[in-house]
mmCIF file with all atom_site columns, C-alpha atoms in Angstrom:
data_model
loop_
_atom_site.group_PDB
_atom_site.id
_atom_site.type_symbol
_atom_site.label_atom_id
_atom_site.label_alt_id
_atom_site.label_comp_id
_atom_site.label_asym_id
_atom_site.label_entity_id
_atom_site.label_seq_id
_atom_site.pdbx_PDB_ins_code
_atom_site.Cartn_x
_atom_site.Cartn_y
_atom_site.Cartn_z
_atom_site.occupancy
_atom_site.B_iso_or_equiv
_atom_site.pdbx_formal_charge
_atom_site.auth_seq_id
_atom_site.auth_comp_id
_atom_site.auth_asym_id
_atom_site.auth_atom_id
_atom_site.pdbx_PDB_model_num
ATOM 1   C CA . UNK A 1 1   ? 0.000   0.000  0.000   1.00 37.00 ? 1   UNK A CA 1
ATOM 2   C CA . UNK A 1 2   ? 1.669   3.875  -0.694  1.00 47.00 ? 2   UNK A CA 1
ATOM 3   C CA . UNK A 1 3   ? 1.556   6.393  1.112   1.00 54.00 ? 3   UNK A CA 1
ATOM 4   C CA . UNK A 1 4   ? -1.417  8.616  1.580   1.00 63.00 ? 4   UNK A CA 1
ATOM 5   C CA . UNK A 1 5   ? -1.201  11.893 0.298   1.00 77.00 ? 5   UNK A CA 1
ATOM 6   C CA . UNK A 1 6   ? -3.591  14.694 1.126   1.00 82.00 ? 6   UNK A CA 1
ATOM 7   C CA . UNK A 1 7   ? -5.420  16.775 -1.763  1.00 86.00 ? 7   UNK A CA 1
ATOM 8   C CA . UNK A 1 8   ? -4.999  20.581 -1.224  1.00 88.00 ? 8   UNK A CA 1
ATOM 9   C CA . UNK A 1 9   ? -7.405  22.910 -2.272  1.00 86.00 ? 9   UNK A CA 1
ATOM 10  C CA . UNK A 1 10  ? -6.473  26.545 -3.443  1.00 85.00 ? 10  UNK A CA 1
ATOM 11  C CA . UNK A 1 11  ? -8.669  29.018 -0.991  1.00 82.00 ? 11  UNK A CA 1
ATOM 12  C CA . UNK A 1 12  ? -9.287  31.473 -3.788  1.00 79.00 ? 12  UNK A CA 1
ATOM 13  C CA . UNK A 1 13  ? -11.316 29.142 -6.427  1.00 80.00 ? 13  UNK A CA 1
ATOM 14  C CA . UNK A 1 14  ? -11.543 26.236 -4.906  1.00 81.00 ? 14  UNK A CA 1
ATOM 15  C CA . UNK A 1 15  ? -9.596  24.192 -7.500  1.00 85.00 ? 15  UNK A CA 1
ATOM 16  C CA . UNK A 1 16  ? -8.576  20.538 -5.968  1.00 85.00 ? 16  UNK A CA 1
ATOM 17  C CA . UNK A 1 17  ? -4.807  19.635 -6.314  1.00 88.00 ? 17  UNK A CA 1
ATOM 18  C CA . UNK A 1 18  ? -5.236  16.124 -6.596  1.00 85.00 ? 18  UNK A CA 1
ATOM 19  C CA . UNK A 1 19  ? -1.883  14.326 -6.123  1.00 87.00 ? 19  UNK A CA 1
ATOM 20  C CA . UNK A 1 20  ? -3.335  11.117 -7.598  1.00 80.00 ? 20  UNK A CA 1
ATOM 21  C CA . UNK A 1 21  ? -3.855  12.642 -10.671 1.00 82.00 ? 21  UNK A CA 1
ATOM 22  C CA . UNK A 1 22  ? -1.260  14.848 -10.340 1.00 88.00 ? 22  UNK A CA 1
ATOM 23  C CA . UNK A 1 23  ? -1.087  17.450 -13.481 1.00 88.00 ? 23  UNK A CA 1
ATOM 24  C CA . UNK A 1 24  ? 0.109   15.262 -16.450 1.00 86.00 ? 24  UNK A CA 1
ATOM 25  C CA . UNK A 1 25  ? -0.540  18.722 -19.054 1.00 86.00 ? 25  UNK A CA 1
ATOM 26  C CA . UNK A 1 26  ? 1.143   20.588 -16.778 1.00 88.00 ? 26  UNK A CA 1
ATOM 27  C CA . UNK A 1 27  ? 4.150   18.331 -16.454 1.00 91.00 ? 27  UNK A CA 1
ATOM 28  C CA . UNK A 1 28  ? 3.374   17.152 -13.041 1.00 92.00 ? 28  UNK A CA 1
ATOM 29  C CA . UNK A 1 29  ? 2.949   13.152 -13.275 1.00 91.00 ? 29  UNK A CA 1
ATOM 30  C CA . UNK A 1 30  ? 0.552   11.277 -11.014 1.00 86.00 ? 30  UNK A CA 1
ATOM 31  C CA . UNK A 1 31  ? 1.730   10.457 -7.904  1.00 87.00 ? 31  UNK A CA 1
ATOM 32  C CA . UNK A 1 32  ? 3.726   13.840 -7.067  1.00 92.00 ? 32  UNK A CA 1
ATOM 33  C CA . UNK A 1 33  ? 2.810   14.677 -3.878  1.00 91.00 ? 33  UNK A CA 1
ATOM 34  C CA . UNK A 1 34  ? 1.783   18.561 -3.149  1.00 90.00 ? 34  UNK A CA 1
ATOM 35  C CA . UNK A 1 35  ? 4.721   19.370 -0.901  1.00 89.00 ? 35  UNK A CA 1
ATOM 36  C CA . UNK A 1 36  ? 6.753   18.087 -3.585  1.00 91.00 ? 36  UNK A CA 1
ATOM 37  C CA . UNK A 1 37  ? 5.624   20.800 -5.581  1.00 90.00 ? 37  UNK A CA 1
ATOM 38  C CA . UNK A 1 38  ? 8.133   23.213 -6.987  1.00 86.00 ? 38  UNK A CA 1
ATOM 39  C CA . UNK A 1 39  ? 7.722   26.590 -5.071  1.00 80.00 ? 39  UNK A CA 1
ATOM 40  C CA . UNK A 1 40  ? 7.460   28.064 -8.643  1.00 82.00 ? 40  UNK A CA 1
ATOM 41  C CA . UNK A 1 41  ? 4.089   26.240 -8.771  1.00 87.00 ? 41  UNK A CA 1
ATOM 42  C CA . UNK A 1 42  ? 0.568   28.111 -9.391  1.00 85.00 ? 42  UNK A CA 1
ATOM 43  C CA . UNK A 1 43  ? -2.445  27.704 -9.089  1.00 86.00 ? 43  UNK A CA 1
ATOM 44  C CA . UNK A 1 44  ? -3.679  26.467 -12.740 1.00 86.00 ? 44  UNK A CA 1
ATOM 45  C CA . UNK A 1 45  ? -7.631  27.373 -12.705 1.00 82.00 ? 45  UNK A CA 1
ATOM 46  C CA . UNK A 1 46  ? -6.517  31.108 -11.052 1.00 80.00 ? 46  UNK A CA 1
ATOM 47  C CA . UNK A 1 47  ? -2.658  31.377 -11.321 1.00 72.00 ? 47  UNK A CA 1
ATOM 48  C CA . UNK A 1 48  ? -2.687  34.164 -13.991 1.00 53.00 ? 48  UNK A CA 1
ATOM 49  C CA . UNK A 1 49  ? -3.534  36.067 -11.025 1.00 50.00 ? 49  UNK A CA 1
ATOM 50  C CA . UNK A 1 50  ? -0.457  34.682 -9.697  1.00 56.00 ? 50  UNK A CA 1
ATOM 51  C CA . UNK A 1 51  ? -1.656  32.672 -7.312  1.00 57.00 ? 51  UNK A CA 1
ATOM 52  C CA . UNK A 1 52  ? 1.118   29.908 -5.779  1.00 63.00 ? 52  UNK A CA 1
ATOM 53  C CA . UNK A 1 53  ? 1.155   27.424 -3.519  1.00 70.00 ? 53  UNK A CA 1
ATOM 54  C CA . UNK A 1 54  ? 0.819   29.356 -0.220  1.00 71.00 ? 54  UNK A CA 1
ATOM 55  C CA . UNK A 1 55  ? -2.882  29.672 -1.240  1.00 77.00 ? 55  UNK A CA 1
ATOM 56  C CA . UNK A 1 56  ? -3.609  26.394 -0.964  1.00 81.00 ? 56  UNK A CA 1
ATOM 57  C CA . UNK A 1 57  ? -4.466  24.406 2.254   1.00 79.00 ? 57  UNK A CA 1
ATOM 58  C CA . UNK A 1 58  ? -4.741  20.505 3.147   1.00 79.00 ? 58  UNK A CA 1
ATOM 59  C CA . UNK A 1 59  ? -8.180  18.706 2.904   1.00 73.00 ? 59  UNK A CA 1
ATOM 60  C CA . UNK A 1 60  ? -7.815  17.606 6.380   1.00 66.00 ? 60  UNK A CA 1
ATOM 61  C CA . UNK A 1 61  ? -11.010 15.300 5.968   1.00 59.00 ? 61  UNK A CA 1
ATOM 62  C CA . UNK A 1 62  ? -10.859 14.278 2.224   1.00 65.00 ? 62  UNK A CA 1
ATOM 63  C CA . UNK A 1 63  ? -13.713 12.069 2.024   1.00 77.00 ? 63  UNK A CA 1
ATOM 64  C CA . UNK A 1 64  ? -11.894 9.462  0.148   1.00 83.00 ? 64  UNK A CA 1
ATOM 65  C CA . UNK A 1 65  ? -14.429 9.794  -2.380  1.00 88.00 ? 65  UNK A CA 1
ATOM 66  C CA . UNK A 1 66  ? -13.575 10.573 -6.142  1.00 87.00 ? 66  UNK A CA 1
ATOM 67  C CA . UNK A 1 67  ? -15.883 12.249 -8.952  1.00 86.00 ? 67  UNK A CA 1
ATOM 68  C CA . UNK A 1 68  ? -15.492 11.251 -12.883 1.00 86.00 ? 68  UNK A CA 1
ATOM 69  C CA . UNK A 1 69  ? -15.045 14.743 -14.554 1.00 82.00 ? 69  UNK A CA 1
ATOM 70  C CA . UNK A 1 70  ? -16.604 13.273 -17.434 1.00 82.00 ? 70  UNK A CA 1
ATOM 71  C CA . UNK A 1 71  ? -20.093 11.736 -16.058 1.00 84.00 ? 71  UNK A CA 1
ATOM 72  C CA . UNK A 1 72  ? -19.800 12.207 -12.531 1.00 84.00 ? 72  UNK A CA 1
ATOM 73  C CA . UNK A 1 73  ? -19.598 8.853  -11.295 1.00 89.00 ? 73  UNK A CA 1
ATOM 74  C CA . UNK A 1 74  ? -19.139 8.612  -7.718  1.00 89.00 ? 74  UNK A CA 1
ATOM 75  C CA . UNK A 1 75  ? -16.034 6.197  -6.562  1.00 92.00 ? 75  UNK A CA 1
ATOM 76  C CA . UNK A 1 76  ? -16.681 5.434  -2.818  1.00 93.00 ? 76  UNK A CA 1
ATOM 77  C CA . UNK A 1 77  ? -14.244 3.673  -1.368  1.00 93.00 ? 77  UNK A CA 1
ATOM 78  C CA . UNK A 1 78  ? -17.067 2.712  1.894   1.00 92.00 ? 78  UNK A CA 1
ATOM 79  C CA . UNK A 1 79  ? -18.861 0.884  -1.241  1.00 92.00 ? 79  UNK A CA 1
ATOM 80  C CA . UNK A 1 80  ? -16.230 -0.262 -3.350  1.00 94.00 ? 80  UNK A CA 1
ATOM 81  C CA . UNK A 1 81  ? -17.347 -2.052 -7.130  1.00 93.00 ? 81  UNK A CA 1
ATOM 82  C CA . UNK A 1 82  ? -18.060 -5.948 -6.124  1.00 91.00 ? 82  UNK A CA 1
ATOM 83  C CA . UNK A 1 83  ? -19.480 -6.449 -9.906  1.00 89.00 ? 83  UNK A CA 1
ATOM 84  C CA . UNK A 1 84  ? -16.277 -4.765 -10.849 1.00 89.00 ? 84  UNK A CA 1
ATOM 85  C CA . UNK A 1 85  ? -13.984 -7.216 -8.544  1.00 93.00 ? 85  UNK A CA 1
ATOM 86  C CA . UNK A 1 86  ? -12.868 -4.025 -6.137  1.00 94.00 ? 86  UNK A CA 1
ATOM 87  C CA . UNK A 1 87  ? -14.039 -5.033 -2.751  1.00 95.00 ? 87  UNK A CA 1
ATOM 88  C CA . UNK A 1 88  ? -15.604 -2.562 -0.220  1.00 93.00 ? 88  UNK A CA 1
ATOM 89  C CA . UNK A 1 89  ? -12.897 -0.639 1.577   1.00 93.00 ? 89  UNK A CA 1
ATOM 90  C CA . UNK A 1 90  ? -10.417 -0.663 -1.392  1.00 94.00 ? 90  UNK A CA 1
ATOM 91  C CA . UNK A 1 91  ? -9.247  2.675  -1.784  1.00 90.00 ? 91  UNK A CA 1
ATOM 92  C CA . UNK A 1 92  ? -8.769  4.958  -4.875  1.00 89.00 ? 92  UNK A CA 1
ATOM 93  C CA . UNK A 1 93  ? -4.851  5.318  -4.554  1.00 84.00 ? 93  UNK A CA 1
ATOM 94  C CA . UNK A 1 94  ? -4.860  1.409  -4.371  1.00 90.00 ? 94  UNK A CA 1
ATOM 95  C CA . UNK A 1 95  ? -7.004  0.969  -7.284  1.00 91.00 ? 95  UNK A CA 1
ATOM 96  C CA . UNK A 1 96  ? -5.018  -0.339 -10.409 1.00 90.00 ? 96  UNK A CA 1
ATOM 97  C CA . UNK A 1 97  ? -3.647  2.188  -12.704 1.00 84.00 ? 97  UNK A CA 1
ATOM 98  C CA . UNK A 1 98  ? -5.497  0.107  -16.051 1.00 89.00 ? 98  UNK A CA 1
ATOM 99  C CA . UNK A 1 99  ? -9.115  1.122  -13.568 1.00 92.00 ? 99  UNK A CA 1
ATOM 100 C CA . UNK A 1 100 ? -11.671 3.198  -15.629 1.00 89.00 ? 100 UNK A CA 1
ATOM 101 C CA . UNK A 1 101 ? -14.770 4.546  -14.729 1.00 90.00 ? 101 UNK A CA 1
ATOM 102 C CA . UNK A 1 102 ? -18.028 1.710  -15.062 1.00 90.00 ? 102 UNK A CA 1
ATOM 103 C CA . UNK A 1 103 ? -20.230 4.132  -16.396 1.00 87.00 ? 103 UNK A CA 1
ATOM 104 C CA . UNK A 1 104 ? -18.864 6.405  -19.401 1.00 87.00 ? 104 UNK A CA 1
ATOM 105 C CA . UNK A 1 105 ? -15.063 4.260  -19.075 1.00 80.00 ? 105 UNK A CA 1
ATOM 106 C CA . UNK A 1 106 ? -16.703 1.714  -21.031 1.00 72.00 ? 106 UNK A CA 1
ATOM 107 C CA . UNK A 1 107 ? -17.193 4.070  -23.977 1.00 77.00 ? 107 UNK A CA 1
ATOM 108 C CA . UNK A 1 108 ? -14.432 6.660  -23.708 1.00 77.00 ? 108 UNK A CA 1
ATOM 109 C CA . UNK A 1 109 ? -11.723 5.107  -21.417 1.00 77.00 ? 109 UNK A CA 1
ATOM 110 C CA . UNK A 1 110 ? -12.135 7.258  -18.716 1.00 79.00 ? 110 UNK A CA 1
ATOM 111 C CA . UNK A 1 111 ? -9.651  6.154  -16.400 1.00 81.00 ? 111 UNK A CA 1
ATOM 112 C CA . UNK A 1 112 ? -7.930  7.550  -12.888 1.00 83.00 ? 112 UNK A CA 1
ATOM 113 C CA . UNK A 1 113 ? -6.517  10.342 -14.239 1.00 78.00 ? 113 UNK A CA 1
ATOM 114 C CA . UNK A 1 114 ? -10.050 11.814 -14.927 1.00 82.00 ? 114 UNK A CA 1
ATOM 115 C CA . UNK A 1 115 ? -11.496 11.505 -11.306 1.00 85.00 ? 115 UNK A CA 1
ATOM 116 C CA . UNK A 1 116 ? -11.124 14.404 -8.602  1.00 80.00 ? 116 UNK A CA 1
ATOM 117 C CA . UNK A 1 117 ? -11.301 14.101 -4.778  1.00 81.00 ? 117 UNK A CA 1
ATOM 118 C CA . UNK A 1 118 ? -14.356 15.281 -3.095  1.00 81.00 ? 118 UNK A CA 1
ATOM 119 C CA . UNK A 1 119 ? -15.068 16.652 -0.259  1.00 70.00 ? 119 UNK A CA 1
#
């Protein structure tokens, strides 16, 4: 099992830093966790108004829940997919990396680099 890293969320929109997803078109690969951020770093939804990493804080309670940006497809770890061969309690970091999303996946290959972490 890795590690658990904490999403951070910037205070001034709101945007998730996700470091499962990390930012792959922003040259930041999955996996990077947020204090291994380069200071350099912005904010990407608000950082033309030069908005860094100070403005973002730890979810302290991340629900362990993630959204599909596509369909919005609910991963709950509590629930887990049994049809799907992910048992209840399995968390998203230790779902495989080849996991896409049972609803619009299927059709578009939605896959864990398209889910966010809820609150």
């Amino acid at each position: 099992m890795r590690k658990q890293m904490k999403p951070y969320k910037c205070e001034i929109c709101g945007y998730i830093y996700d470091p499962v997803r990390g930012e792959p078109k922003n040259g930041i690969p999955p996996g990077t966790a947020f204090e291994d951020l380069p200071d350099t770093y912005v904010c990407p939804v608000c950082g033309k108004a030069n908005i860094t990493k100070r403005e973002f804080v730890p979810m302290e309670a991340p629900s362990g829940r993630y959204r599909c940006v596509a369909c919005g497809y609910l991963y709950d770890p509590k629930r887990g997919e049994p049809k799907n061969g992910i048992p209840p309690g399995t968390s998203f970091e230790d779902l495989p990396d080849t996991y896409i999303c049972p609803i619009c996946g299927v059709y578009a290959k939605i896959g864990k680099s398209e889910f966010i972490a809820t609150e």
